[in-house]
XYZ file of C-alpha atoms in Angstrom:
353
model
C 7.355 -20.116 -17.610
C 6.932 -20.246 -13.622
C 6.878 -16.752 -11.804
C 6.930 -16.316 -8.117
C 5.495 -13.514 -6.766
C 5.859 -12.338 -2.880
C 3.389 -9.934 -1.297
C 3.640 -8.286 2.461
C 1.287 -5.552 2.922
C -2.260 -4.955 1.176
C -0.835 -2.538 -1.308
C 1.638 -4.967 -2.355
C -1.213 -7.841 -2.662
C -3.310 -5.706 -4.978
C -0.216 -4.977 -7.532
C 0.741 -8.583 -7.399
C -3.291 -9.905 -7.414
C -3.166 -7.965 -10.924
C -0.060 -9.319 -11.950
C -0.959 -12.858 -11.078
C -4.298 -12.917 -12.995
C -2.575 -11.449 -16.054
C 0.001 -13.855 -16.080
C -1.978 -16.981 -15.418
C -4.420 -15.630 -18.292
C -1.164 -16.161 -20.578
C -0.688 -19.626 -19.141
C 2.455 -18.849 -16.888
C 2.152 -20.660 -13.860
C 2.511 -18.786 -10.807
C 3.208 -18.976 -7.073
C 2.097 -16.283 -4.505
C 3.578 -15.825 -1.170
C 2.711 -13.505 1.471
C 2.684 -13.566 5.491
C -0.357 -12.986 7.861
C 0.064 -9.367 8.306
C -2.645 -6.700 7.506
C -5.081 -7.143 4.967
C -2.782 -8.831 2.470
C -4.498 -12.221 2.661
C -7.886 -11.287 2.903
C -7.298 -9.344 -0.499
C -5.873 -11.873 -2.454
C -8.886 -14.209 -1.291
C -11.233 -11.433 -2.156
C -9.886 -11.617 -5.777
C -9.899 -15.479 -5.808
C -6.157 -15.989 -5.540
C -4.893 -18.250 -2.780
C -1.620 -17.315 -1.647
C 0.874 -19.426 0.361
C 0.640 -17.807 3.886
C 4.251 -18.066 5.641
C 5.129 -16.498 8.802
C 4.140 -13.050 10.320
C 5.234 -9.571 11.140
C 7.724 -9.284 13.485
C 6.444 -6.352 15.415
C 8.244 -3.532 16.996
C 11.346 -4.832 18.564
C 14.538 -5.654 16.407
C 14.983 -8.726 17.629
C 11.643 -10.236 16.980
C 11.624 -8.899 13.611
C 14.569 -10.728 12.989
C 13.371 -14.194 14.512
C 10.645 -13.839 12.600
C 12.399 -12.892 8.802
C 14.945 -16.150 9.680
C 11.738 -18.535 10.158
C 10.147 -17.443 7.340
C 13.123 -17.529 4.882
C 13.843 -21.537 6.233
C 9.907 -22.186 5.458
C 10.385 -20.467 2.279
C 13.416 -22.758 1.258
C 11.754 -25.575 1.992
C 8.803 -24.732 -0.482
C 10.732 -22.645 -3.296
C 13.471 -25.058 -3.928
C 10.964 -28.071 -4.798
C 9.703 -25.373 -7.665
C 11.647 -24.657 -10.785
C 11.231 -20.797 -10.621
C 12.234 -18.873 -13.538
C 12.062 -14.984 -12.018
C 10.810 -13.900 -8.649
C 9.219 -10.394 -8.276
C 8.753 -8.583 -4.878
C 8.318 -5.243 -3.839
C 11.544 -5.164 -1.672
C 10.839 -7.989 0.718
C 13.865 -9.071 2.565
C 12.898 -12.703 3.090
C 11.825 -13.525 -0.604
C 14.727 -11.897 -2.032
C 17.093 -13.739 0.025
C 15.820 -16.950 -0.631
C 15.429 -16.472 -4.284
C 19.034 -14.988 -4.507
C 20.375 -17.859 -2.807
C 18.567 -20.280 -4.987
C 19.836 -18.763 -8.195
C 16.566 -17.300 -9.420
C 16.722 -13.847 -11.179
C 14.939 -10.830 -9.146
C 13.026 -8.373 -10.534
C 12.354 -5.410 -7.842
C 9.679 -2.960 -7.413
C 9.831 0.393 -5.570
C 8.867 3.455 -4.838
C 10.278 4.050 -1.292
C 13.796 5.132 -1.111
C 13.190 6.083 2.092
C 12.933 2.675 3.598
C 16.730 2.685 3.683
C 17.573 -0.685 5.617
C 14.882 -2.705 3.489
C 16.856 -1.328 0.484
C 19.960 -2.221 1.526
C 18.718 -5.737 1.860
C 17.050 -6.491 -1.053
C 18.116 -3.878 -4.106
C 21.601 -4.827 -4.546
C 20.332 -8.946 -5.492
C 18.144 -7.367 -8.184
C 18.338 -8.339 -12.204
C 16.111 -4.792 -12.677
C 14.604 -2.350 -10.171
C 11.257 -0.525 -11.356
C 10.577 2.588 -9.890
C 8.467 5.570 -11.064
C 9.996 8.331 -13.002
C 9.563 10.859 -10.702
C 12.029 9.346 -8.471
C 15.779 10.137 -9.147
C 17.804 6.997 -10.087
C 20.706 8.758 -7.818
C 18.595 7.540 -4.927
C 19.258 3.971 -5.507
C 22.498 4.209 -7.633
C 25.089 3.354 -4.905
C 22.937 0.333 -4.517
C 22.372 -1.297 -7.480
C 23.931 -0.249 -11.488
C 21.892 2.387 -12.701
C 21.280 0.748 -16.030
C 19.285 -1.887 -14.183
C 16.918 0.627 -13.084
C 13.658 0.861 -15.332
C 11.643 3.900 -14.634
C 8.307 4.624 -15.739
C 5.838 7.677 -16.304
C 3.274 7.084 -13.472
C 2.478 5.273 -10.222
C 2.403 1.640 -9.192
C -1.292 2.501 -7.886
C -2.153 2.735 -11.531
C -2.205 -0.807 -11.689
C -5.708 -1.241 -9.697
C -6.744 2.253 -10.402
C -6.733 2.168 -13.994
C -8.909 -1.028 -13.729
C -11.098 -0.337 -10.840
C -14.660 -0.570 -11.389
C -16.225 0.897 -8.081
C -19.369 -1.154 -6.233
C -21.579 0.793 -4.383
C -22.686 -2.501 -2.555
C -19.926 -1.733 -0.146
C -21.435 1.068 1.423
C -24.541 -0.806 2.279
C -21.909 -3.276 3.821
C -21.440 -0.622 6.508
C -24.463 1.355 6.350
C -22.779 4.644 4.608
C -24.147 7.047 2.095
C -22.293 8.156 -1.023
C -20.218 11.574 -0.143
C -21.213 11.503 3.306
C -18.168 9.490 5.203
C -14.291 9.776 5.288
C -11.600 6.854 5.027
C -8.744 6.936 7.451
C -5.628 5.006 7.244
C -3.508 4.704 10.743
C 0.281 5.328 10.485
C 3.030 2.516 10.212
C 4.405 3.588 13.524
C 6.461 0.002 13.930
C 7.974 0.430 10.219
C 11.838 0.550 10.255
C 11.795 4.170 8.758
C 8.703 5.652 11.079
C 9.428 8.102 14.262
C 8.607 6.083 17.184
C 5.636 7.647 18.838
C 5.717 8.578 22.092
C 3.170 7.883 24.367
C 0.225 5.828 21.941
C 0.253 3.839 18.483
C -1.891 6.439 16.535
C -2.356 10.133 16.687
C -5.759 9.957 14.724
C -7.933 11.061 17.724
C -6.209 14.722 17.182
C -6.763 14.427 13.356
C -10.239 13.554 13.536
C -11.424 15.459 16.686
C -12.999 18.589 14.942
C -14.320 16.762 12.000
C -16.065 13.890 14.435
C -17.183 17.069 16.807
C -18.623 19.601 14.256
C -19.962 17.703 11.397
C -22.302 14.365 10.784
C -20.037 12.401 8.448
C -18.970 8.983 9.490
C -15.445 7.507 9.569
C -14.321 4.298 8.260
C -10.844 3.377 9.903
C -8.296 0.778 8.699
C -6.027 0.548 11.475
C -2.499 -1.622 10.974
C -2.052 -3.021 14.490
C -3.602 -4.783 17.168
C -2.243 -1.708 19.512
C -4.105 0.744 17.443
C -7.014 -1.092 16.727
C -7.549 -1.061 20.775
C -6.341 2.163 21.330
C -8.815 3.484 18.527
C -12.014 1.412 19.877
C -11.599 2.925 23.430
C -11.039 6.571 22.206
C -13.941 6.590 20.012
C -15.897 4.173 22.100
C -18.857 6.987 22.090
C -18.781 7.290 18.159
C -18.699 3.510 17.609
C -21.545 2.897 19.856
C -23.706 5.390 17.856
C -22.061 3.900 14.474
C -20.166 7.109 13.552
C -17.126 5.299 13.412
C -16.352 2.089 11.727
C -13.192 0.049 12.512
C -12.401 -2.271 9.904
C -11.778 -5.699 11.216
C -10.909 -7.708 7.537
C -9.961 -7.185 4.245
C -12.826 -5.581 2.316
C -13.131 -3.334 -0.759
C -11.240 -0.597 0.355
C -10.760 1.110 -3.199
C -14.596 1.267 -3.536
C -14.853 3.036 -0.033
C -12.382 5.785 -1.019
C -13.961 6.118 -4.379
C -17.342 7.191 -2.840
C -16.052 9.002 -0.383
C -15.469 12.618 0.851
C -12.199 12.500 1.966
C -9.127 10.186 2.756
C -6.664 10.544 5.310
C -3.547 8.547 6.292
C -0.552 8.356 8.021
C 1.152 6.260 5.428
C 1.330 7.221 1.385
C -1.106 4.136 -0.640
C -4.266 5.152 0.705
C -4.013 8.824 0.015
C -2.046 8.268 -3.504
C -4.561 6.093 -4.765
C -7.421 8.315 -3.429
C -6.202 11.259 -5.345
C -5.477 9.280 -8.406
C -9.212 8.523 -8.314
C -10.319 12.396 -7.688
C -11.006 11.943 -4.153
C -9.115 14.613 -1.705
C -6.885 13.048 0.334
C -4.353 13.930 3.195
C -1.304 12.056 4.141
C 0.334 13.146 7.365
C 3.349 11.152 6.956
C 6.535 13.089 8.522
C 8.863 12.470 5.837
C 8.753 14.243 2.006
C 7.665 11.182 -0.759
C 8.730 11.929 -4.193
C 5.577 10.250 -5.558
C 3.035 11.927 -3.410
C 4.826 15.636 -4.518
C 4.681 14.387 -8.136
C 0.796 13.133 -8.116
C -0.022 16.676 -6.114
C 2.156 18.669 -9.101
C 0.199 16.999 -11.736
C -2.949 18.600 -9.955
C -4.699 15.431 -8.304
C -6.058 16.277 -4.825
C -3.304 14.942 -3.011
C -2.326 17.217 0.341
C 1.227 16.618 2.819
C 0.654 18.258 5.901
C 2.918 16.042 8.918
C 1.412 18.579 11.318
C -1.594 17.050 13.222
C -3.607 20.137 14.054
C -3.112 21.346 10.609
C -4.191 18.451 8.960
C -7.429 18.303 11.340
C -8.088 21.651 10.221
C -7.841 20.804 6.596
C -9.558 17.356 6.609
C -12.534 19.556 8.281
C -12.414 22.149 5.277
C -12.445 19.758 2.841
C -15.421 17.823 4.391
C -17.520 21.282 4.624
C -16.484 22.331 0.505
C -17.243 18.989 -0.664
C -15.432 19.187 -3.810
C -15.954 16.836 -6.589
C -12.788 15.927 -8.755
C -13.603 12.292 -9.437
C -14.328 12.867 -13.378
C -11.418 15.180 -13.935
C -8.836 12.830 -12.252
C -10.321 9.647 -13.675
C -9.410 11.465 -17.257
C -5.985 12.768 -16.354
C -4.954 9.073 -15.438
C -5.518 7.915 -19.288
C -2.022 10.073 -19.790
C 0.050 7.917 -17.511
C 1.921 4.871 -17.911
C 0.691 1.488 -16.393
C 3.271 -0.028 -14.843
C 2.109 -3.627 -15.146
C 3.174 -3.613 -18.882
C 6.678 -2.283 -17.705
C 6.706 -5.402 -15.254
C 5.523 -8.058 -17.660
C 7.853 -7.191 -20.398
C 10.784 -7.690 -18.111
C 9.917 -11.133 -16.729
C 9.565 -11.941 -20.416
C 13.073 -10.276 -20.850
C 14.439 -12.507 -18.100
C 12.922 -15.593 -19.608
């Protein structure tokens, strides 16, 4: 059997890394495609997987997004049409799903983002199966796909790597960090189609971090998403960068281990906070909208806090750093009772075959 996997972001790359390894260990031929964006390519390579890198992220403007997508689809057609693919798996990638559908390849779609309305409209209706966490109502997707094709599981996609993680302290030496004396930060998805547009600057992190930087001695490790965010952060935190208190990560690194050994995680998105909370690290998301997954993780007792207001977010982060509560052992016990989505995905792959 031959499977084609597509990943567009760091989160997707992590999931597809473990799925690739699982399938290859069982003599399945796997093709992995990605684009030159974020830390995705580096994550694959750090795990010994060489993806086919096609195209790049289109940016903020609609025309640029469209042109980038169309060019990428044409290149994907050239590559995939020469292969005998039995099944395609993606995390709602419009490019790969359009190509797979056009070439008659069955599609298994993964999603935990019903808020990504435009992307879901372009991808979900083309799927043979849609895999979602149980905490997301089927009704959120039922206008796009037959509910009988929606497969739910009692867990979260982040468990694919959280259940298999072996945190490595060597990563602390790389950045001159001490365990539980730093925080990990991820910027917002400000260029995503579903994200409210920021009016004056590419990120609000300076407001979120100010109190903690001014009143404590913890270090801050920042993972920016876009070049304009990176430039802005280097400029606004220049003094702290020069002193080694703010570290802006340039290349893909072991962010999971960094999060595991940190005091706290804060993000304008969701994945960094969700995976850290599942490992027992107090985490804050200042994403402006409601997330089913985020809400469920918090409801199950993991230390995840949704605080869209930047001033309140700043205050909560400072309090977490001061309190230094460690939930790691308790949280790692809790995840044992949750379902591993990798098993669900693999069963569907072989069912289609």
